[in-house]
Coordinates of C-alpha atoms in Angstrom, one line a residue:
M1 CA 29.6 149.1 -7.2
L2 CA 32.7 147.5 -8.6
K3 CA 35.7 147.6 -6.3
K4 CA 39.2 147.1 -7.7
I5 CA 41.0 144.6 -5.5
K6 CA 44.8 144.4 -5.3
I7 CA 46.8 141.6 -3.5
L8 CA 49.1 142.9 -0.9
N9 CA 52.4 141.3 0.0
F10 CA 54.0 141.0 3.5
Q11 CA 57.8 140.9 4.1
N12 CA 59.2 138.4 1.6
L13 CA 55.9 137.3 0.1
S14 CA 55.4 137.5 -3.7
L15 CA 52.0 138.2 -5.2
L16 CA 49.5 135.7 -3.9
K17 CA 48.4 132.8 -6.0
I18 CA 45.3 132.0 -4.2
V19 CA 44.8 128.4 -3.2
I20 CA 42.8 127.0 -0.3
L21 CA 44.6 124.8 2.1
I22 CA 42.5 124.8 5.2
S23 CA 38.8 124.7 5.1
I24 CA 36.7 126.2 7.8
S25 CA 33.3 124.7 8.5
I26 CA 30.9 127.6 8.7
A27 CA 27.3 126.6 9.4
G28 CA 24.6 129.2 8.9
L29 CA 27.0 132.1 8.2
S30 CA 25.5 135.3 9.5
A31 CA 26.7 138.7 10.4
S32 CA 28.0 137.4 13.7
A33 CA 29.6 134.4 12.1
A34 CA 31.4 136.6 9.5
E35 CA 32.9 138.6 12.3
N36 CA 34.8 135.5 13.5
S37 CA 35.9 134.0 10.1
S38 CA 39.6 133.0 9.8
G39 CA 41.8 130.6 8.0
A40 CA 45.1 130.1 6.2
F41 CA 46.5 129.9 2.7
C42 CA 49.9 129.5 1.0
S43 CA 51.9 132.1 -0.8
E44 CA 54.9 130.4 -2.4
T45 CA 56.6 128.7 0.6
N46 CA 55.0 130.7 3.4
E47 CA 51.8 130.0 5.3
V48 CA 49.7 133.1 5.8
F49 CA 47.0 133.2 8.5
W50 CA 44.0 135.4 8.1
R51 CA 41.1 136.5 10.3
C52 CA 38.2 138.9 9.6
G53 CA 36.0 141.1 11.8
E54 CA 38.0 140.3 15.0
T55 CA 39.5 142.8 17.3
S56 CA 43.1 142.3 16.1
S57 CA 44.9 145.5 15.5
P58 CA 47.8 146.3 13.2
G59 CA 51.1 145.5 14.9
D60 CA 52.1 142.3 16.7
N61 CA 52.8 140.8 13.3
W62 CA 49.1 141.2 12.2
I63 CA 48.7 143.5 9.1
A64 CA 45.4 145.2 8.3
V65 CA 44.3 144.4 4.8
G66 CA 41.0 146.2 4.7
G67 CA 37.3 145.4 5.4
G68 CA 38.2 144.5 9.1
C69 CA 40.5 141.7 7.9
Y70 CA 44.1 141.0 9.0
H71 CA 47.1 138.9 7.7
L72 CA 49.8 137.2 9.6
N73 CA 52.9 135.7 7.9
G74 CA 53.4 132.4 9.6
G75 CA 56.7 131.7 7.7
P76 CA 57.7 128.4 6.2
S77 CA 55.5 125.5 7.3
P78 CA 54.7 121.9 6.4
L79 CA 51.6 123.1 4.6
C80 CA 53.7 125.2 2.2
G81 CA 56.6 122.9 1.6
G82 CA 59.1 124.3 4.1
V83 CA 62.5 122.6 4.3
P84 CA 63.1 120.3 6.2
M85 CA 59.4 119.9 6.5
P86 CA 57.2 117.2 5.1
A87 CA 55.9 117.5 1.6
P88 CA 53.1 120.1 1.1
V89 CA 49.5 119.1 1.2
P90 CA 48.2 118.8 -2.3
M91 CA 46.8 122.0 -3.6
P92 CA 43.8 122.7 -5.9
A93 CA 44.9 123.1 -9.5
P94 CA 45.5 126.8 -10.2
A95 CA 43.8 126.5 -13.6
T96 CA 40.5 125.6 -12.0
S97 CA 40.7 127.4 -8.6
G98 CA 38.0 129.8 -7.6
G99 CA 35.6 130.7 -4.8
Q100 CA 34.3 133.6 -2.8
F101 CA 34.9 135.4 0.5
C102 CA 33.3 138.2 2.5
S103 CA 34.8 141.7 2.6
G104 CA 32.8 143.8 5.1
T105 CA 29.2 143.2 3.9
H106 CA 30.1 142.4 0.3
Q107 CA 30.6 139.0 -1.3
I108 CA 33.7 138.9 -3.5
L109 CA 33.9 136.1 -6.1
W110 CA 37.3 135.1 -7.4
K111 CA 38.9 133.0 -10.1
C112 CA 42.6 132.3 -10.7
E113 CA 44.6 131.2 -13.7
L114 CA 41.5 131.3 -15.9
A115 CA 41.1 132.9 -19.2
Q116 CA 38.9 135.5 -17.7
T117 CA 39.2 138.9 -19.4
P118 CA 39.2 142.1 -17.3
G119 CA 36.1 144.1 -17.8
F120 CA 32.5 142.9 -17.6
N121 CA 32.7 143.6 -13.9
W122 CA 35.8 141.3 -13.4
V123 CA 38.9 143.1 -12.1
N124 CA 42.5 141.9 -12.7
A125 CA 44.0 141.3 -9.2
G126 CA 47.4 140.1 -10.4
D127 CA 49.1 136.8 -11.2
G128 CA 46.2 135.6 -13.3
C129 CA 43.6 136.1 -10.6
Y130 CA 40.4 138.1 -11.1
H131 CA 37.8 139.5 -8.6
Y132 CA 34.2 140.3 -9.0
N133 CA 32.3 142.3 -6.4
S134 CA 28.8 140.9 -6.4
G135 CA 27.6 143.5 -3.9
D136 CA 25.4 142.9 -0.8
A137 CA 24.9 139.2 -0.4
V138 CA 23.0 136.9 1.9
A139 CA 26.3 135.1 2.4
C140 CA 27.8 138.2 4.1
G141 CA 25.3 138.8 6.8
A142 CA 22.3 140.2 4.9
V143 CA 18.8 139.4 6.1
D144 CA 17.8 135.7 5.6
A145 CA 21.5 134.7 5.3
T146 CA 22.2 131.2 4.1
P147 CA 25.5 129.3 4.4
I148 CA 28.2 129.5 1.8
A149 CA 31.3 127.4 1.2
P150 CA 34.5 128.1 3.1
A151 CA 36.2 131.2 1.7
P152 CA 39.9 131.9 1.0
A153 CA 41.7 134.7 2.8
P154 CA 40.2 138.1 2.1
I155 CA 42.2 140.2 -0.4
A156 CA 42.5 143.8 0.4
P157 CA 41.0 146.5 -1.7
Q158 CA 43.4 148.8 -3.7
P159 CA 45.2 150.8 -1.1
N160 CA 44.5 154.5 -0.8
P161 CA 47.4 156.9 -1.5
V162 CA 48.8 156.7 2.0
D163 CA 48.4 153.0 2.6
T164 CA 51.4 150.8 2.8
V165 CA 52.1 148.4 -0.1
F166 CA 54.2 145.5 1.1
C167 CA 56.7 144.5 -1.7
G168 CA 58.4 141.5 -0.1
G169 CA 61.8 143.1 -0.5
T170 CA 61.3 143.6 -4.3
T171 CA 62.6 147.0 -5.4
V172 CA 60.6 149.4 -7.6
S173 CA 61.6 152.1 -10.0
E174 CA 61.3 155.8 -9.5
A175 CA 58.2 155.9 -11.8
R176 CA 56.6 152.8 -10.2
Y177 CA 57.1 154.3 -6.7
L178 CA 55.1 157.4 -7.8
E179 CA 52.4 155.2 -9.3
L180 CA 52.0 153.3 -6.1
Y181 CA 52.0 156.3 -3.8
R182 CA 49.9 159.1 -5.2
D183 CA 50.5 161.2 -2.1
V184 CA 54.2 161.3 -2.9
K185 CA 53.5 162.2 -6.6
E186 CA 51.1 165.0 -5.6
S187 CA 53.5 166.4 -3.1
G188 CA 56.2 166.9 -5.8
M189 CA 58.8 165.4 -3.5
N190 CA 61.7 163.5 -5.1
P191 CA 60.8 159.8 -4.6
F192 CA 64.3 158.8 -3.5
V193 CA 64.3 161.5 -0.9
H194 CA 60.8 160.5 0.3
Y195 CA 61.7 156.8 0.6
K196 CA 64.8 157.5 2.7
K197 CA 63.2 160.1 4.9
Y198 CA 59.8 158.4 5.3
G199 CA 59.0 155.5 3.1
A200 CA 61.4 153.0 4.6
S201 CA 60.0 153.4 8.1
E202 CA 56.4 153.3 6.7
G203 CA 57.1 149.9 5.0
R204 CA 56.8 151.3 1.5
C205 CA 58.4 149.6 -1.5
P206 CA 62.2 150.0 -1.6
I207 CA 63.2 152.2 -4.5
A208 CA 66.2 151.6 -6.8
G209 CA 67.4 152.4 -10.3
R210 CA 68.4 155.7 -11.9
C211 CA 67.1 158.8 -10.3
T212 CA 66.0 161.5 -12.9
Q213 CA 64.4 164.1 -10.6
R214 CA 66.6 166.9 -9.3
V215 CA 67.4 167.4 -5.7
S216 CA 68.9 170.2 -3.7
K217 CA 72.5 170.1 -2.5
A218 CA 71.3 169.4 1.1
D219 CA 69.1 166.4 -0.1
Y220 CA 72.1 165.1 -2.2
Q221 CA 74.2 165.0 0.9
F222 CA 71.3 163.3 2.7
L223 CA 70.9 160.6 0.0
Y224 CA 74.7 160.1 -0.5
P225 CA 76.5 160.8 2.7
K226 CA 79.8 159.6 1.3
V227 CA 80.1 162.9 -0.6
L228 CA 81.1 164.5 2.7
S229 CA 84.3 162.4 2.9
S230 CA 85.0 162.5 -0.8
G231 CA 86.8 165.9 -0.8
L232 CA 84.4 167.0 -3.5
D233 CA 81.5 169.5 -3.4
E234 CA 78.1 168.0 -4.2
Y235 CA 78.0 169.0 -7.9
S236 CA 81.6 167.9 -8.6
H237 CA 80.8 164.6 -6.9
Y238 CA 77.7 164.1 -9.1
I239 CA 79.7 164.9 -12.3
K240 CA 82.7 162.7 -11.5
Q241 CA 81.0 159.8 -9.7
G242 CA 77.2 160.2 -9.1
Y243 CA 76.1 160.4 -12.7
D244 CA 77.6 157.1 -13.6
A245 CA 76.1 155.6 -10.4
G246 CA 72.6 156.8 -11.2
N247 CA 72.5 159.3 -8.4
C248 CA 69.9 162.1 -8.4
P249 CA 71.0 165.1 -10.4
I250 CA 71.4 168.4 -8.5
T251 CA 69.4 171.5 -9.0
V252 CA 72.2 173.9 -10.0
L253 CA 71.7 177.5 -9.0
A254 CA 73.1 179.7 -11.7
N255 CA 75.2 181.6 -9.2
N256 CA 75.7 178.8 -6.7
N257 CA 74.0 181.0 -4.0
K258 CA 72.0 178.9 -1.4
R259 CA 69.9 181.9 -0.4
C260 CA 68.1 181.5 -3.8
E261 CA 67.1 177.9 -3.1
G262 CA 63.4 177.3 -2.9
K263 CA 62.4 180.5 -4.6
P264 CA 60.3 180.6 -7.9
L265 CA 62.5 179.7 -10.9
A266 CA 63.8 182.3 -13.3
E267 CA 64.6 180.7 -16.6
I268 CA 67.8 182.0 -18.3
F269 CA 68.6 181.3 -22.0
F270 CA 72.4 181.7 -22.2
I271 CA 73.8 182.7 -25.6
A272 CA 77.6 182.8 -26.2
G273 CA 80.2 182.7 -29.0
Q274 CA 81.6 185.4 -31.2
S275 CA 80.2 187.9 -33.7
N276 CA 77.6 185.6 -35.3
A277 CA 76.3 184.9 -31.8
Q278 CA 76.3 188.7 -31.1
G279 CA 74.6 189.2 -34.4
M280 CA 75.5 191.4 -37.4
G281 CA 72.0 191.7 -38.9
L282 CA 70.9 195.3 -39.6
T283 CA 67.7 196.2 -37.9
V284 CA 66.7 198.2 -41.0
D285 CA 66.8 195.1 -43.1
I286 CA 64.3 193.1 -41.0
P287 CA 61.5 192.2 -43.5
K288 CA 58.4 194.2 -42.9
D289 CA 56.3 191.1 -42.9
H290 CA 58.5 189.1 -40.6
F291 CA 56.5 187.7 -37.6
T292 CA 58.9 189.2 -35.0
K293 CA 57.8 192.8 -35.9
S294 CA 54.1 192.2 -35.7
Y295 CA 54.3 189.9 -32.6
F296 CA 56.4 192.3 -30.5
N297 CA 54.3 195.3 -31.6
Q298 CA 51.1 193.5 -30.4
N299 CA 52.5 191.7 -27.3
G300 CA 55.5 193.7 -26.2
F301 CA 58.8 192.3 -25.0
Q302 CA 58.0 189.9 -22.1
Y303 CA 61.6 189.1 -21.2
K304 CA 64.7 190.6 -19.8
Y305 CA 68.0 191.0 -21.7
W306 CA 71.7 191.4 -20.6
N307 CA 74.5 191.7 -23.1
M308 CA 77.9 191.4 -21.6
N309 CA 79.2 193.9 -24.2
A310 CA 76.5 196.6 -23.6
Q311 CA 74.5 196.2 -20.3
T312 CA 75.5 196.1 -16.7
S313 CA 72.0 195.2 -15.4
W314 CA 68.9 193.4 -16.7
Q315 CA 67.0 195.5 -19.3
K316 CA 63.6 195.1 -21.0
G317 CA 64.0 192.9 -24.1
S318 CA 63.3 195.8 -26.5
V319 CA 66.9 196.9 -25.8
S320 CA 68.1 194.1 -28.1
L321 CA 66.7 196.1 -31.1
D322 CA 67.8 199.5 -29.9
N323 CA 71.1 199.3 -31.8
Y324 CA 71.5 199.2 -35.5
I325 CA 72.5 195.6 -35.4
F326 CA 70.8 192.6 -33.8
G327 CA 71.3 188.9 -33.1
F328 CA 69.4 185.6 -33.4
D329 CA 68.1 186.1 -29.8
V330 CA 65.3 188.4 -31.3
S331 CA 63.5 185.6 -33.2
L332 CA 64.4 183.1 -30.5
A333 CA 62.7 185.3 -27.9
A334 CA 59.6 186.0 -30.1
S335 CA 59.2 182.2 -30.7
L336 CA 59.5 181.5 -26.9
Q337 CA 56.9 184.1 -26.1
M338 CA 54.6 182.7 -28.8
I339 CA 54.5 179.3 -27.0
G340 CA 53.5 181.0 -23.7
K341 CA 56.9 181.7 -22.1
N342 CA 57.0 185.0 -20.4
N343 CA 59.2 186.7 -17.9
F344 CA 62.3 184.7 -19.0
Y345 CA 65.9 186.0 -19.3
I346 CA 68.4 186.1 -22.1
F347 CA 72.1 186.5 -21.2
K348 CA 74.5 187.0 -24.1
A349 CA 78.3 186.8 -24.0
S350 CA 79.7 187.1 -27.5
P351 CA 82.8 189.2 -28.0
P352 CA 83.4 189.7 -31.7
G353 CA 86.3 187.8 -33.1
A354 CA 86.9 185.8 -30.0
G355 CA 88.5 182.4 -30.7
L356 CA 88.0 179.5 -28.3
R357 CA 91.7 178.8 -28.4
N358 CA 94.4 179.8 -26.0
L359 CA 97.3 180.8 -28.2
G360 CA 98.3 184.0 -26.6
G361 CA 96.0 186.3 -28.6
A362 CA 94.3 189.4 -27.1
N363 CA 90.8 188.2 -27.8
E364 CA 90.3 184.6 -26.8
W365 CA 87.8 182.6 -24.8
R366 CA 90.5 180.4 -23.3
Y367 CA 89.3 178.5 -20.3
R368 CA 88.5 179.0 -16.6
G369 CA 91.2 180.9 -14.7
A370 CA 93.2 181.9 -17.9
G371 CA 92.1 185.5 -18.0
G372 CA 90.1 185.3 -21.2
A373 CA 86.6 185.9 -22.3
Y374 CA 85.4 182.8 -20.3
D375 CA 86.4 184.5 -17.0
E376 CA 84.9 187.8 -18.1
A377 CA 81.6 186.1 -19.0
M378 CA 81.5 184.2 -15.6
I379 CA 82.0 187.4 -13.7
D380 CA 79.3 189.2 -15.6
F381 CA 76.9 186.2 -15.5
K382 CA 77.2 185.9 -11.8
K383 CA 76.3 189.5 -11.4
A384 CA 73.3 189.0 -13.6
A385 CA 72.3 185.9 -11.5
D386 CA 72.7 187.8 -8.3
E387 CA 70.4 190.5 -9.5
I388 CA 67.8 187.8 -10.2
C389 CA 68.3 186.3 -6.8
N390 CA 67.9 189.7 -5.1
S391 CA 64.6 190.1 -6.9
G392 CA 63.2 187.0 -5.1
L393 CA 63.8 184.4 -7.8
Q394 CA 66.0 181.4 -8.3
P395 CA 68.1 181.7 -11.5
V396 CA 68.5 178.5 -13.5
V397 CA 70.0 178.1 -17.0
K398 CA 67.3 176.6 -19.2
S399 CA 69.5 176.0 -22.2
F400 CA 72.9 177.1 -23.7
F401 CA 73.3 178.3 -27.3
W402 CA 76.8 178.5 -28.9
M403 CA 77.6 180.1 -32.3
Q404 CA 81.4 180.3 -32.7
G405 CA 84.4 178.8 -34.4
E406 CA 85.1 181.0 -37.3
T407 CA 88.3 182.5 -35.8
D408 CA 89.6 179.1 -34.8
S409 CA 89.1 177.8 -38.3
G410 CA 91.5 180.3 -39.7
N411 CA 94.5 178.5 -38.2
L412 CA 95.3 174.8 -38.5
E413 CA 96.6 174.5 -35.0
S414 CA 93.6 176.1 -33.3
A415 CA 91.3 174.2 -35.6
N416 CA 92.8 170.9 -34.5
L417 CA 92.5 171.9 -30.9
Y418 CA 88.8 172.9 -31.3
L419 CA 87.3 169.5 -30.3
K420 CA 89.3 169.5 -27.0
N421 CA 88.5 173.1 -26.3
I422 CA 84.7 172.9 -26.9
Q423 CA 84.5 169.8 -24.7
R424 CA 86.4 171.7 -22.0
L425 CA 84.2 174.7 -22.3
I426 CA 81.0 172.7 -21.9
S427 CA 82.5 170.8 -19.0
E428 CA 83.5 174.0 -17.1
L429 CA 80.1 175.6 -17.7
R430 CA 78.4 172.5 -16.3
E431 CA 80.4 172.8 -13.2
E432 CA 79.6 176.5 -12.8
V433 CA 76.3 177.5 -14.3
F434 CA 74.2 174.6 -15.5
S435 CA 73.7 170.9 -15.2
V436 CA 74.9 167.9 -17.2
H437 CA 71.3 167.5 -18.5
T438 CA 70.9 171.1 -19.6
P439 CA 70.5 171.1 -23.4
V440 CA 73.4 172.6 -25.3
F441 CA 72.9 173.8 -28.9
L442 CA 76.0 174.2 -31.0
G443 CA 75.7 176.2 -34.3
K444 CA 77.9 174.8 -37.1
I445 CA 79.9 177.5 -38.9
R446 CA 79.4 178.0 -42.6
S447 CA 81.7 176.2 -45.0
G448 CA 82.1 177.0 -48.7
A449 CA 84.4 178.4 -51.3
D450 CA 83.8 182.0 -50.4
T451 CA 84.3 181.6 -46.6
P452 CA 87.3 183.7 -45.4
W453 CA 88.7 180.9 -43.2
A454 CA 90.8 177.9 -44.2
Y455 CA 89.6 175.0 -42.1
P456 CA 85.8 175.2 -41.5
E457 CA 85.3 171.5 -41.9
I458 CA 87.6 170.7 -39.0
I459 CA 85.4 172.9 -36.8
R460 CA 82.2 171.4 -38.1
N461 CA 83.4 167.9 -37.6
A462 CA 84.5 168.7 -34.0
V463 CA 81.0 170.0 -33.2
D464 CA 79.4 166.8 -34.7
A465 CA 81.8 164.7 -32.7
V466 CA 80.7 166.3 -29.4
A467 CA 77.1 165.8 -30.2
A468 CA 77.6 162.2 -31.1
K469 CA 79.0 161.4 -27.7
D470 CA 76.9 163.7 -25.5
N471 CA 73.1 163.2 -25.5
A472 CA 72.5 166.8 -24.2
V473 CA 74.2 168.4 -27.2
V474 CA 72.5 169.2 -30.5
T475 CA 74.0 170.8 -33.6
I476 CA 72.4 173.5 -35.8
E477 CA 73.2 173.6 -39.5
T478 CA 73.8 177.1 -41.0
N479 CA 75.3 176.3 -44.5
D480 CA 72.0 177.2 -46.1
I481 CA 71.3 180.4 -44.1
S482 CA 71.5 183.7 -45.9
Y483 CA 74.7 185.7 -45.5
Y484 CA 75.8 189.1 -46.8
R485 CA 77.9 188.1 -49.9
S486 CA 78.0 190.9 -52.5
K487 CA 74.9 192.5 -50.9
C488 CA 77.2 193.9 -48.2
S489 CA 77.9 197.6 -48.8
L490 CA 81.1 197.4 -46.9
T491 CA 84.4 197.4 -48.7
N492 CA 85.6 194.7 -46.4
Q493 CA 84.4 191.6 -48.2
T494 CA 86.0 189.3 -45.6
F495 CA 83.6 190.7 -43.1
C496 CA 80.7 190.3 -45.5
N497 CA 81.3 186.7 -46.3
A498 CA 81.8 185.8 -42.6
H499 CA 78.5 187.1 -41.3
Y500 CA 74.8 186.3 -41.7
D501 CA 72.5 189.1 -42.9
A502 CA 69.2 190.1 -41.2
V503 CA 67.2 187.3 -42.9
G504 CA 69.8 184.7 -42.0
I505 CA 70.0 185.9 -38.4
L506 CA 66.3 185.6 -38.0
D507 CA 66.3 182.2 -39.6
M508 CA 69.1 181.1 -37.2
G509 CA 67.1 182.1 -34.2
E510 CA 64.1 180.1 -35.4
R511 CA 66.4 177.0 -36.0
F512 CA 67.7 177.3 -32.4
F513 CA 64.1 177.5 -31.2
K514 CA 63.0 174.4 -33.1
A515 CA 66.0 172.5 -31.8
Y516 CA 65.1 173.6 -28.3
M517 CA 61.5 172.5 -28.7
G518 CA 62.7 169.1 -29.9
R519 CA 64.4 168.5 -26.5
P520 CA 62.6 167.2 -23.4

């Protein structure tokens, strides 16, 4: 049977380039002789002693390397060119080095720096060295054993998931740490947290680089204790300092309630904006052959719905079609169910006519603490999140969908302020309800000669500018989506030209869904 062999490192050793420096005279090697085999070899500038089959135990500087064999790092020595030591003993040319050694009762052949190709029973052991397990051999104590040439230090087999891999001080990435230690990967534990809590004391490879897996607030404090003296809460610290430093992102609870931590996740899709986010499509105009009708008829509504303007508790998703008008959440929800998502939540905060500006109007989103639609939405959202938490789940915003800007485009001052205002909105929402990595989808308002607003291009350009600088933001085009035009039966043509019809609303939901599927 072929064994994959991996060179282990000890303290400051790099991967071993195997060369024999001390030959051991072994006459008539048998089972008993193999039990007392020992020797030494060089690894860069350190001399490493080895012994096999003896009663040495791990500790006291001896490291178990498998098959009853142990390594001891002797440090710099004359044999390895230590300074100020004599010159090293000449070593065999790496291009022609090779040999064999015993591991347990198996003979292992090895070659280094040769053009040997992995496969055909040869296993790549690192640094141009290859191993071949020839199986039971007379050289390793089988019946009628005959002598073999002196062997190099035994190289340990590939460690099992909980064995220690000595990296010689070399750091590894988050991904590499999980590759080396399958027990950590299988546990689902954040690798940075594992290393600090357990890995360092176990001698595992130091971990460095950017952390991408989320941690709880408690683990964030554990990893970065300076947050306690920073005067910032954990999430603010991550946003203002930790993100640039590569710190682990925090699992943000939608209502910042610690009692929800550790519970099964409840995914919330947050929709916000003004009337085109609310939806002005007429339910009677939904095409009979549209997939949403047949899908919901056959599969039901497998999600909960909360509309800030209509509900005060989570309702079955069918309530989104109970009114005579509907929004793009209908086709979004159907598409999500079709890919296997069930038991998710859609929260909508979209007061009609609400501008993002803060110009003293009665119907404005404004910003946190300014008494506008933003504050109203946060109060309502936290009630919704609390209800989820009380049901035994942990509410987490999966993505944020924004369709708004029409009101702001009607006034040059508010249009010019839109870039600043939309950036502030996203920043405040990231501090309160979702993380810096949560995908944000921004719908671009329609432009054209018949639009009832004066400066749509300023709004569209502002949205594009946000997406260009923020990797978590994606824009959605709506210029080619169907809107009411002259089909509108209302006398108010301004309303008709400003809103998408039923077909357009369904199309918008599908576009938001496709953008969502294109994100990680």
